Short mmCIF file of C-alpha atoms and ligand atoms in Angstrom, two decimals:
data_model
loop_
_atom_site.label_atom_id
_atom_site.label_comp_id
_atom_site.label_asym_id
_atom_site.label_seq_id
_atom_site.Cartn_x
_atom_site.Cartn_y
_atom_site.Cartn_z
CA UNK A 1 50.96 -17.27 24.26
CA UNK A 2 53.95 -17.53 21.73
CA UNK A 3 55.76 -14.01 21.17
CA UNK A 4 54.79 -14.28 17.41
CA UNK A 5 51.49 -14.28 18.04
CA UNK A 6 51.14 -11.47 20.70
CA UNK A 7 53.19 -9.39 17.74
CA UNK A 8 50.63 -10.18 15.54
CA UNK A 9 47.67 -9.15 18.03
CA UNK A 10 49.35 -6.00 18.37
CA UNK A 11 49.89 -5.33 14.63
CA UNK A 12 46.19 -6.46 13.94
CA UNK A 13 45.05 -4.07 16.37
CA UNK A 14 46.76 -1.42 15.20
CA UNK A 15 45.60 -2.51 11.47
CA UNK A 16 41.86 -2.65 12.91
CA UNK A 17 42.34 0.83 14.62
CA UNK A 18 43.63 3.22 12.10
CA UNK A 19 41.99 1.29 8.91
CA UNK A 20 39.51 -0.72 10.46
CA UNK A 21 40.48 -3.59 8.41
CA UNK A 22 39.78 -7.20 10.12
CA UNK A 23 42.21 -10.30 9.92
CA UNK A 24 41.07 -13.71 10.84
CA UNK A 25 42.88 -16.67 11.15
CA UNK A 26 42.61 -17.64 7.58
CA UNK A 27 44.27 -14.30 6.92
CA UNK A 28 46.98 -14.53 9.45
CA UNK A 29 50.04 -15.21 7.27
CA UNK A 30 49.08 -12.09 5.21
CA UNK A 31 49.39 -10.21 8.23
CA UNK A 32 52.59 -11.61 9.40
CA UNK A 33 54.13 -10.98 6.11
CA UNK A 34 53.00 -7.22 6.33
CA UNK A 35 54.21 -7.03 9.63
CA UNK A 36 57.90 -8.38 8.64
CA UNK A 37 57.76 -6.20 5.65
CA UNK A 38 57.13 -2.99 7.60
CA UNK A 39 59.44 -3.54 10.22
CA UNK A 40 62.35 -4.64 7.58
CA UNK A 41 61.43 -1.39 5.22
CA UNK A 42 61.07 0.96 8.38
CA UNK A 43 64.83 -0.12 9.06
CA UNK A 44 63.94 -2.02 12.50
CA UNK A 45 66.00 -5.21 13.84
CA UNK A 46 63.00 -7.46 14.10
CA UNK A 47 59.08 -7.15 14.53
CA UNK A 48 59.08 -6.52 18.45
CA UNK A 49 61.02 -3.44 18.14
CA UNK A 50 58.81 -1.77 15.17
CA UNK A 51 55.79 -2.76 17.34
CA UNK A 52 57.17 -0.80 20.17
CA UNK A 53 57.93 2.17 18.04
CA UNK A 54 54.40 2.04 16.46
CA UNK A 55 52.90 3.76 19.34
CA UNK A 56 54.99 6.86 19.26
CA UNK A 57 55.46 7.06 15.42
CA UNK A 58 52.98 8.90 13.29
CA UNK A 59 50.49 6.47 12.98
CA UNK A 60 48.58 8.42 9.95
CA UNK A 61 51.68 7.86 7.86
CA UNK A 62 52.49 4.19 8.73
CA UNK A 63 48.83 3.54 8.20
CA UNK A 64 49.38 4.50 4.67
CA UNK A 65 52.16 2.15 4.06
CA UNK A 66 50.35 -0.64 5.52
CA UNK A 67 47.43 0.17 3.50
CA UNK A 68 49.36 -0.55 0.30
CA UNK A 69 50.57 -3.71 1.66
CA UNK A 70 47.25 -5.08 3.40
CA UNK A 71 44.18 -3.71 1.07
CA UNK A 72 42.71 -5.97 -1.61
CA UNK A 73 42.07 -3.96 -4.61
CA UNK A 74 40.45 -6.38 -7.07
CA UNK A 75 38.16 -4.25 -9.47
CA UNK A 76 37.38 -4.02 -13.17
CA UNK A 77 35.62 -1.69 -15.49
CA UNK A 78 31.92 -2.55 -15.56
CA UNK A 79 32.06 -4.92 -12.40
CA UNK A 80 28.61 -6.39 -11.56
CA UNK A 81 27.11 -4.51 -14.46
CA UNK A 82 23.54 -4.80 -13.78
CA UNK A 83 24.22 -2.36 -10.63
CA UNK A 84 25.42 0.11 -13.70
CA UNK A 85 22.35 -0.50 -15.52
CA UNK A 86 20.10 0.43 -12.39
CA UNK A 87 22.70 3.39 -11.85
CA UNK A 88 21.75 4.70 -15.13
CA UNK A 89 17.49 3.47 -15.34
CA UNK A 90 16.66 4.06 -11.70
CA UNK A 91 19.27 6.19 -9.42
CA UNK A 92 20.40 8.69 -12.04
CA UNK A 93 16.71 9.46 -13.38
CA UNK A 94 15.31 9.46 -9.86
CA UNK A 95 17.96 12.01 -8.05
CA UNK A 96 17.56 14.30 -11.50
CA UNK A 97 13.69 14.32 -11.02
CA UNK A 98 14.10 15.53 -7.27
CA UNK A 99 16.02 18.39 -8.48
CA UNK A 100 19.55 17.57 -8.73
CA UNK A 101 21.08 19.51 -11.54
CA UNK A 102 24.20 17.69 -11.24
CA UNK A 103 24.39 14.58 -9.38
CA UNK A 104 26.91 14.31 -6.72
CA UNK A 105 28.35 10.73 -6.65
CA UNK A 106 31.26 9.35 -4.21
CA UNK A 107 33.29 6.10 -4.97
CA UNK A 108 34.42 5.12 -1.83
CA UNK A 109 37.16 2.47 -2.02
CA UNK A 110 37.66 3.11 -5.61
CA UNK A 111 40.90 1.14 -5.54
CA UNK A 112 42.55 1.81 -9.06
CA UNK A 113 39.77 4.03 -10.39
CA UNK A 114 37.89 1.39 -12.92
CA UNK A 115 34.55 2.06 -10.74
CA UNK A 116 34.31 5.77 -10.94
CA UNK A 117 35.41 5.98 -14.43
CA UNK A 118 32.92 3.12 -15.46
CA UNK A 119 30.22 5.60 -13.96
CA UNK A 120 31.61 8.32 -15.39
CA UNK A 121 31.13 6.52 -18.97
CA UNK A 122 27.85 5.46 -17.85
CA UNK A 123 26.96 8.89 -17.02
CA UNK A 124 28.11 10.26 -20.44
CA UNK A 125 26.30 7.81 -22.32
CA UNK A 126 23.00 8.62 -20.30
CA UNK A 127 23.74 12.29 -21.00
CA UNK A 128 23.49 13.10 -17.06
CA UNK A 129 25.67 16.04 -15.60
CA UNK A 130 27.94 14.89 -12.63
CA UNK A 131 30.21 15.70 -9.98
CA UNK A 132 32.21 12.72 -8.98
CA UNK A 133 34.51 12.10 -6.84
CA UNK A 134 36.59 8.91 -5.60
CA UNK A 135 38.64 8.04 -2.61
CA UNK A 136 40.77 5.25 -1.47
CA UNK A 137 43.22 4.61 1.73
CA UNK A 138 45.98 2.95 -0.26
CA UNK A 139 47.84 6.03 -1.89
CA UNK A 140 49.42 3.56 -4.69
CA UNK A 141 46.01 2.57 -5.92
CA UNK A 142 45.29 6.48 -6.19
CA UNK A 143 48.24 6.99 -8.10
CA UNK A 144 47.33 4.08 -10.35
CA UNK A 145 43.88 5.72 -10.84
CA UNK A 146 45.08 8.95 -11.88
CA UNK A 147 47.42 7.50 -14.51
CA UNK A 148 44.41 5.66 -15.91
CA UNK A 149 46.33 2.93 -18.06
CA UNK A 150 44.52 -0.33 -17.78
CA UNK A 151 45.78 -4.26 -18.67
CA UNK A 152 43.23 -5.80 -21.01
CA UNK A 153 42.26 -7.70 -17.71
CA UNK A 154 41.10 -4.70 -16.04
CA UNK A 155 39.11 -4.66 -19.52
CA UNK A 156 37.61 -7.89 -19.26
CA UNK A 157 33.76 -6.84 -18.90
CA UNK A 158 34.01 -3.97 -21.33
CA UNK A 159 32.16 -4.33 -24.56
CA UNK A 160 34.04 -3.79 -27.87
CA UNK A 161 32.15 -0.81 -28.56
CA UNK A 162 32.68 0.84 -25.25
CA UNK A 163 36.45 -0.07 -25.48
CA UNK A 164 36.71 1.61 -29.16
CA UNK A 165 34.77 4.71 -27.73
CA UNK A 166 36.57 5.48 -24.52
CA UNK A 167 40.18 3.78 -24.83
CA UNK A 168 43.28 4.06 -26.87
CA UNK A 169 45.98 1.39 -27.17
CA UNK A 170 49.39 1.94 -25.39
CA UNK A 171 51.37 -0.86 -25.95
CA UNK A 172 50.03 -3.92 -24.36
CA UNK A 173 47.42 -1.80 -22.57
CA UNK A 174 44.47 0.69 -22.74
CA UNK A 175 44.75 4.33 -22.10
CA UNK A 176 41.51 5.99 -20.80
CA UNK A 177 39.98 8.92 -22.84
CA UNK A 178 40.75 12.21 -21.33
CA UNK A 179 37.25 13.42 -21.27
CA UNK A 180 36.21 10.32 -19.27
CA UNK A 181 39.55 11.23 -16.89
CA UNK A 182 38.70 14.49 -16.20
CA UNK A 183 35.50 13.92 -14.91
CA UNK A 184 36.74 12.20 -11.92
CA UNK A 185 38.45 13.95 -8.83
CA UNK A 186 40.59 11.40 -6.66
CA UNK A 187 41.82 11.86 -3.21
CA UNK A 188 43.34 9.56 -0.80
CA UNK A 189 41.41 9.26 2.35
CA UNK A 190 40.34 6.78 5.12
CA UNK A 191 36.73 5.65 5.38
CA UNK A 192 37.18 4.52 8.87
CA UNK A 193 37.95 8.05 10.09
CA UNK A 194 35.96 10.94 10.18
CA UNK A 195 36.99 13.69 7.18
CA UNK A 196 35.12 16.80 6.55
CA UNK A 197 35.90 16.58 2.76
CA UNK A 198 33.15 13.50 2.32
CA UNK A 199 31.19 13.11 5.14
CA UNK A 200 29.40 16.55 5.63
CA UNK A 201 25.63 15.79 5.73
CA UNK A 202 23.71 15.59 2.39
CA UNK A 203 26.92 16.06 0.39
CA UNK A 204 26.03 13.00 -1.91
CA UNK A 205 23.41 11.90 -4.18
CA UNK A 206 24.66 8.53 -4.70
CA UNK A 207 27.73 6.29 -3.11
CA UNK A 208 29.23 3.34 -4.25
CA UNK A 209 30.90 1.45 -1.71
CA UNK A 210 31.19 -2.11 -3.04
CA UNK A 211 33.40 -4.77 -1.96
CA UNK A 212 35.06 -2.41 0.65
CA UNK A 213 33.08 -2.98 4.17
CA UNK A 214 33.25 -6.74 3.96
CA UNK A 215 37.03 -6.82 4.87
CA UNK A 216 36.02 -4.45 8.11
CA UNK A 217 35.39 -5.55 11.69
CA UNK A 218 31.65 -5.38 12.41
CA UNK A 219 32.14 -1.96 14.20
CA UNK A 220 33.79 -0.40 11.62
CA UNK A 221 31.11 -1.50 9.23
CA UNK A 222 28.35 0.30 11.17
CA UNK A 223 30.20 3.36 11.82
CA UNK A 224 31.05 3.50 8.22
CA UNK A 225 27.37 2.90 6.96
CA UNK A 226 26.29 5.17 9.55
CA UNK A 227 28.52 7.73 8.01
CA UNK A 228 27.57 7.32 4.63
CA UNK A 229 23.91 7.51 5.61
CA UNK A 230 24.54 10.95 7.08
CA UNK A 231 26.35 12.14 3.88
CA UNK A 232 23.72 11.33 1.44
CA UNK A 233 20.69 13.16 0.88
CA UNK A 234 17.20 11.85 2.05
CA UNK A 235 16.28 9.65 -1.05
CA UNK A 236 19.95 9.33 -1.83
CA UNK A 237 21.16 5.89 -3.16
CA UNK A 238 24.07 3.33 -1.45
CA UNK A 239 25.25 0.48 -3.77
CA UNK A 240 27.07 -2.18 -1.98
CA UNK A 241 29.01 -4.94 -3.16
CA UNK A 242 26.93 -7.76 -4.61
CA UNK A 243 27.83 -10.04 -1.50
CA UNK A 244 27.30 -7.16 1.38
CA UNK A 245 24.17 -6.41 2.83
CA UNK A 246 23.00 -3.57 5.10
CA UNK A 247 21.22 -6.39 7.23
CA UNK A 248 22.28 -5.84 11.20
CA UNK A 249 24.11 -2.60 10.38
CA UNK A 250 21.49 0.18 9.59
CA UNK A 251 17.71 0.64 9.36
CA UNK A 252 18.19 3.88 7.75
CA UNK A 253 17.60 2.45 4.30
CA UNK A 254 15.27 1.15 2.06
CA UNK A 255 16.02 -2.08 -0.15
CA UNK A 256 15.59 -1.61 -3.59
CA UNK A 257 15.49 -4.45 -6.52
CA UNK A 258 15.73 -4.00 -10.11
CA UNK A 259 18.10 -5.21 -13.11
CA UNK A 260 18.29 -8.45 -11.24
CA UNK A 261 20.48 -6.32 -8.59
CA UNK A 262 20.18 -4.94 -4.81
CA UNK A 263 20.74 -1.62 -3.80
CA UNK A 264 19.58 0.88 -0.84
CA UNK A 265 17.81 4.07 -0.46
CA UNK A 266 18.02 6.35 2.00
CA UNK A 267 14.50 6.89 3.66
CA UNK A 268 13.00 10.09 3.25
CA UNK A 269 12.82 11.22 6.89
CA UNK A 270 9.35 13.24 6.64
CA UNK A 271 7.42 10.17 4.81
CA UNK A 272 8.58 7.41 7.34
CA UNK A 273 6.37 5.96 9.68
CA UNK A 274 8.78 6.54 12.67
CA UNK A 275 11.45 9.07 13.32
CA UNK A 276 15.03 7.99 12.43
CA UNK A 277 16.28 7.93 15.91
CA UNK A 278 14.14 5.61 16.86
CA UNK A 279 14.59 3.25 14.00
CA UNK A 280 18.53 2.88 14.52
CA UNK A 281 18.95 1.51 17.80
CA UNK A 282 21.48 -1.25 18.56
CA UNK A 283 18.83 -2.68 21.24
CA UNK A 284 15.99 -3.19 18.91
CA UNK A 285 15.19 -6.95 19.06
CA UNK A 286 14.80 -6.94 15.17
CA UNK A 287 18.71 -6.41 15.15
CA UNK A 288 19.34 -9.21 17.73
CA UNK A 289 17.26 -11.13 15.88
CA UNK A 290 19.01 -10.75 12.62
CA UNK A 291 22.51 -11.06 14.11
CA UNK A 292 21.40 -14.34 15.84
CA UNK A 293 20.39 -15.48 12.91
CA UNK A 294 23.39 -14.73 10.92
CA UNK A 295 25.82 -16.50 13.48
CA UNK A 296 27.04 -20.32 13.20
CA UNK A 297 26.87 -23.02 15.13
CA UNK A 298 26.92 -22.89 18.89
CA UNK A 299 25.50 -19.22 18.52
CA UNK A 300 22.26 -18.26 20.72
CA UNK A 301 19.33 -19.42 19.17
CA UNK A 302 16.45 -17.45 17.97
CA UNK A 303 14.61 -17.98 21.03
CA UNK A 304 17.38 -17.18 22.85
CA UNK A 305 18.19 -13.96 20.95
CA UNK A 306 14.65 -12.85 21.59
CA UNK A 307 14.94 -13.44 25.51
CA UNK A 308 18.31 -11.47 25.57
CA UNK A 309 17.23 -8.66 23.51
CA UNK A 310 14.12 -7.91 25.83
CA UNK A 311 16.47 -8.55 28.72
CA UNK A 312 18.69 -5.36 27.13
CA UNK A 313 15.92 -3.71 26.85
CA UNK A 314 14.88 -3.79 30.21
CA UNK A 315 18.08 -3.46 31.83
CA UNK A 316 19.03 -0.37 29.34
CA UNK A 317 15.88 1.21 30.80
CA UNK A 318 16.65 0.82 34.24
CA UNK A 319 14.68 -1.73 36.20
CA UNK A 320 12.98 0.52 38.52
CA UNK A 321 12.31 3.30 36.07
CA UNK A 322 11.27 1.13 33.36
CA UNK A 323 9.31 2.99 30.67
CA UNK A 324 5.81 1.59 29.36
CA UNK A 325 7.66 1.15 26.09
CA UNK A 326 10.45 -1.20 27.43
CA UNK A 327 7.70 -2.92 29.69
CA UNK A 328 5.76 -3.72 26.90
CA UNK A 329 8.78 -4.86 24.75
CA UNK A 330 9.96 -7.27 27.49
CA UNK A 331 6.40 -8.92 27.86
CA UNK A 332 6.27 -9.23 24.47
CA UNK A 333 9.27 -10.95 24.20
CA UNK A 334 8.48 -13.38 26.72
CA UNK A 335 5.21 -14.17 25.24
CA UNK A 336 6.80 -14.53 21.82
CA UNK A 337 9.22 -17.00 23.57
CA UNK A 338 5.87 -19.01 24.96
CA UNK A 339 4.24 -18.70 21.58
CA UNK A 340 7.62 -20.31 19.90
CA UNK A 341 7.49 -23.05 22.55
CA UNK A 342 3.92 -23.70 21.12
CA UNK A 343 4.77 -24.02 17.61
CA UNK A 344 7.18 -26.64 18.58
CA UNK A 345 4.47 -28.57 19.94
CA UNK A 346 2.55 -28.06 16.57
CA UNK A 347 -0.39 -26.06 18.85
CA UNK A 348 -0.59 -23.53 15.94
CA UNK A 349 -4.00 -22.56 16.78
CA UNK A 350 -3.05 -21.67 20.14
CA UNK A 351 -0.04 -20.10 19.11
CA UNK A 352 -2.11 -17.86 16.92
CA UNK A 353 -4.56 -17.45 19.58
CA UNK A 354 -1.91 -16.25 22.26
CA UNK A 355 -0.63 -13.78 19.61
CA UNK A 356 -3.91 -12.49 19.07
CA UNK A 357 -4.21 -11.83 22.90
CA UNK A 358 -1.43 -9.53 22.97
CA UNK A 359 -1.81 -5.94 23.52
CA UNK A 360 -2.49 -4.17 20.28
CA UNK A 361 0.94 -2.10 20.77
CA UNK A 362 2.69 -4.81 21.17
CA UNK A 363 1.33 -6.34 17.82
CA UNK A 364 2.93 -3.44 15.84
CA UNK A 365 6.58 -4.86 17.13
CA UNK A 366 8.35 -6.22 13.79
CA UNK A 367 9.26 -9.72 15.74
CA UNK A 368 5.60 -10.37 16.92
CA UNK A 369 4.16 -9.08 13.54
CA UNK A 370 6.38 -11.49 11.62
CA UNK A 371 5.81 -14.48 13.90
CA UNK A 372 1.93 -13.44 13.41
CA UNK A 373 2.56 -13.51 9.45
CA UNK A 374 4.07 -17.01 9.61
CA UNK A 375 1.47 -18.29 11.68
CA UNK A 376 -0.95 -17.38 9.47
CA UNK A 377 0.25 -18.58 6.39
CA UNK A 378 0.53 -21.89 8.12
CA UNK A 379 -3.04 -21.83 8.96
CA UNK A 380 -3.90 -21.31 5.30
CA UNK A 381 -4.86 -17.27 5.43
CA UNK A 382 -2.16 -15.62 3.37
CA UNK A 383 -4.26 -12.68 2.95
CA UNK A 384 -4.44 -11.34 6.38
CA UNK A 385 -0.67 -12.79 6.57
CA UNK A 386 0.30 -10.41 3.71
CA UNK A 387 -1.35 -7.49 5.54
CA UNK A 388 0.54 -8.11 8.64
CA UNK A 389 3.82 -8.91 6.70
CA UNK A 390 3.54 -5.60 4.64
CA UNK A 391 3.32 -3.61 8.05
CA UNK A 392 6.20 -5.28 8.97
CA UNK A 393 8.07 -4.64 6.14
CA UNK A 394 7.06 -0.84 6.01
CA UNK A 395 8.82 -0.49 9.07
CA UNK A 396 12.21 -2.62 8.65
CA UNK A 397 12.32 -3.73 4.70
CA UNK A 398 15.46 -5.62 5.71
CA UNK A 399 13.94 -8.23 7.33
CA UNK A 400 14.75 -11.19 5.48
CA UNK A 401 12.11 -13.49 7.49
CA UNK A 402 9.53 -11.04 6.08
CA UNK A 403 10.36 -11.03 2.52
CA UNK A 404 9.99 -15.15 2.91
CA UNK A 405 6.94 -14.98 4.45
CA UNK A 406 5.56 -12.29 2.00
CA UNK A 407 7.22 -14.46 -0.78
CA UNK A 408 4.40 -17.40 0.34
CA UNK A 409 1.82 -14.72 0.15
CA UNK A 410 2.49 -13.72 -2.87
CA UNK A 411 2.27 -17.14 -4.19
CA UNK A 412 -0.96 -17.69 -3.13
CA UNK A 413 -2.34 -14.74 -4.18
CA UNK A 414 -0.94 -16.23 -7.97
CA UNK A 415 1.84 -13.50 -8.21
CA UNK A 416 4.94 -16.05 -9.02
CA UNK A 417 6.77 -13.01 -10.11
CA UNK A 418 6.59 -10.98 -6.89
CA UNK A 419 7.05 -14.38 -4.93
CA UNK A 420 10.33 -14.81 -6.65
CA UNK A 421 11.37 -11.43 -6.02
CA UNK A 422 10.58 -11.48 -2.54
CA UNK A 423 12.50 -14.54 -1.73
CA UNK A 424 15.48 -13.08 -3.63
CA UNK A 425 15.56 -10.61 -1.28
CA UNK A 426 15.30 -12.64 1.52
CA UNK A 427 18.09 -14.65 0.16
CA UNK A 428 20.35 -12.01 -0.66
CA UNK A 429 19.55 -9.83 2.99
CA UNK A 430 20.63 -13.28 5.09
CA UNK A 431 22.67 -15.81 2.81
CA UNK A 432 22.06 -18.32 5.58
CA UNK A 433 18.61 -18.72 5.57
CA UNK A 434 17.52 -21.76 3.60
CA UNK A 435 14.00 -21.73 3.37
CA UNK A 436 13.48 -18.80 0.51
CA UNK A 437 15.91 -20.80 -1.74
CA UNK A 438 14.01 -23.80 -1.04
CA UNK A 439 10.59 -21.56 -2.02
CA UNK A 440 12.46 -19.81 -4.81
CA UNK A 441 13.68 -23.43 -6.39
CA UNK A 442 9.97 -24.63 -6.23
CA UNK A 443 8.81 -21.56 -8.02
CA UNK A 444 11.68 -21.67 -10.61
CA UNK A 445 10.54 -25.46 -11.25
CA UNK A 446 6.63 -24.71 -11.75
CA UNK A 447 8.13 -21.81 -14.23
CA UNK A 448 10.16 -24.61 -16.15
CA UNK A 449 13.47 -23.03 -15.19
CA UNK A 450 14.89 -26.48 -14.04
CA UNK A 451 18.69 -25.00 -13.94
CA UNK A 452 17.81 -22.22 -12.09
CA UNK A 453 15.56 -24.54 -9.45
CA UNK A 454 18.43 -26.80 -8.83
CA UNK A 455 20.80 -24.22 -7.88
CA UNK A 456 18.70 -23.02 -5.36
CA UNK A 457 17.42 -26.51 -4.20
CA UNK A 458 21.34 -27.32 -4.17
CA UNK A 459 21.90 -23.93 -2.33
CA UNK A 460 19.10 -24.64 0.40
CA UNK A 461 20.26 -28.02 0.77
CA UNK A 462 23.99 -27.13 1.92
CA UNK A 463 22.58 -24.45 4.25
CA UNK A 464 19.96 -26.58 6.15
CA UNK A 465 22.20 -28.42 8.19
CA UNK A 466 22.95 -25.41 10.08
CA UNK A 467 19.68 -23.30 9.84
CA UNK A 468 18.36 -22.02 13.02
CA UNK A 469 16.12 -24.56 14.79
CA UNK A 470 13.56 -22.19 15.98
CA UNK A 471 13.57 -20.63 12.34
CA UNK A 472 13.00 -23.92 10.99
CA UNK A 473 10.13 -24.33 13.33
CA UNK A 474 8.60 -21.02 12.42
CA UNK A 475 9.05 -21.00 8.66
CA UNK A 476 9.60 -25.02 7.76
CA UNK A 477 5.76 -25.32 6.85
CA UNK A 478 5.92 -27.81 9.73
CA UNK A 479 8.78 -29.95 7.93
CA UNK A 480 11.85 -30.62 10.03
CA UNK A 481 15.14 -30.37 9.06
CA UNK A 482 15.78 -33.78 7.61
CA UNK A 483 12.31 -33.89 5.66
CA UNK A 484 13.24 -30.63 4.29
CA UNK A 485 16.90 -31.75 3.03
CA UNK A 486 14.98 -34.64 1.63
CA UNK A 487 12.73 -32.95 -0.26
CA UNK A 488 15.76 -30.65 -1.77
CA UNK A 489 17.22 -33.87 -2.61
CA UNK A 490 14.05 -35.13 -4.41
CA UNK A 491 13.30 -31.85 -6.38
CA UNK A 492 16.93 -31.81 -7.35
CA UNK A 493 16.60 -35.12 -8.78
CA UNK A 494 13.26 -34.49 -10.45
CA UNK A 495 14.77 -31.39 -12.06
CA UNK A 496 17.91 -33.35 -13.59
CA UNK A 497 15.24 -35.78 -15.04
CA UNK A 498 13.26 -32.96 -16.80
CA UNK A 499 16.31 -31.46 -17.91
CA UNK A 500 18.14 -34.67 -19.73
C1 SAM B 1 38.01 -4.84 -3.44
S1 SAM B 1 38.47 -3.33 -3.61
C2 SAM B 1 36.89 -2.48 -4.23
C3 SAM B 1 37.02 -1.53 -5.29
C4 SAM B 1 35.72 -1.18 -5.82
N1 SAM B 1 35.19 -0.47 -5.12
C5 SAM B 1 34.95 -2.48 -6.62
O1 SAM B 1 33.78 -2.93 -6.14
O2 SAM B 1 35.44 -2.95 -7.65
C6 SAM B 1 38.52 -2.72 -1.92
C7 SAM B 1 38.88 -1.49 -1.85
O3 SAM B 1 38.96 -0.55 -0.63
C8 SAM B 1 39.84 -0.04 -0.35
N2 SAM B 1 39.84 0.42 1.48
C9 SAM B 1 39.95 -0.54 2.35
N3 SAM B 1 39.86 0.04 3.60
C10 SAM B 1 39.68 1.24 3.06
C11 SAM B 1 39.84 2.44 4.16
N4 SAM B 1 39.64 2.22 5.66
N5 SAM B 1 39.41 3.48 3.47
C12 SAM B 1 39.28 3.57 2.24
N6 SAM B 1 39.40 2.48 1.59
C13 SAM B 1 39.55 1.68 1.87
C14 SAM B 1 41.07 -0.56 -0.59
O4 SAM B 1 42.35 -0.26 -0.63
C15 SAM B 1 40.54 -1.38 -1.92
O5 SAM B 1 41.08 -0.42 -2.95
#
């Protein structure tokens, strides 16, 4: 290993530990630039000397300086405006109805302030009283936020009316109105570290943490989401960036879908089907399944994921003191594997029979339920499939597979709009999942939306080559990869013909 490689590994580890940020190979040059810049600015002759001193220096101060170089501060007013409509029309009224006299909102990773100020504008327009805090790890961004002077580029999605009402020209730029500026309390803080100012239980009604966790390492993502969940009131809302999901990170939230966007609501403990502690365990097969299906080529197959999850549960419980529950899950895992093999041999009836033969408790398992629902759809029994699928979603409504099967059930019930919603949820929760896009394309084509359908067919076509083989078996409606890809192409052509 070259010296520079070793230096970058050390620096990357420091950045991950202190800021939670992850830099893969594609961003190595950015990491190297920051390393050399920090070494120079701090007065060291070279990167090696700087790194040698790093362990004995005040890591908090150094992390602040590095945050200025390595964080991505892209943001603008009214970014993903659908989410602000959902805030005004769903989240704020829901929290007010739940008895919050002033709704407490946190913008976590607020960058230069455009996001919390937009929230403040939205709340003023809705006449909703707020307590609004915002935090970011980058001190320069917090200073810009406090200054509240913005370039036209920051206002590129701001309507003329909003500009006129809440901004005053300041040379080439725009100064935010004082009544909005005063509403937001800014702090410099690090999401990757515990901080009693922000993370006390039930501190917030609503948290915006958009386009932040996507830059974190998976362990940090989980820890940060757990922190956000603990600091929200039950029934509180969490808004992530439009390409970020909680799938595989937490089961403490319901998925909400409105205004053409997705967001989350913390489950209300008392009314949940099972206690929170049982819902959020790394060992759940659903989690292993979710993670495995998100992995790329060379990743374990779905079947392997099921097997390893079952084995992990067994080993965690201790072979000799295996609990009844662990035994049940292990044998259900083995049975699911066998059933998937039957599906592979197109023995759908036998597969369904084998599933029905599982003990009652095993049927309640989310993976088994999902498999059963998929097989019932294949067997032409969408009503029963919907009943099973609804139970799976009640326990885990971040299951992309269950949303996809539910979409098929809704379509069979003549509810095209409901079907499309579930397909969109499945595609959002698992951006690598081809089938909901293909199904949504077919629904849109039927509804006469040729352009929308083409977008979905092309999306499915691009994903199909890497789609997990066992997921294709279970959800592909009896078609193989090649056949599904040809279907996408033929449907695209047909829609193009219709558009012309
Ligand atoms: C892309 S911006 C997102 C801004 C805004 N939330 C939005 O979506 O428009 C990401 C922000 O997250 C901040 N950030 C990154 N790591 C952080 C950490 N460990 N703690 C707090 N903020 C962090 C960055 O400094 C940056 O300002």
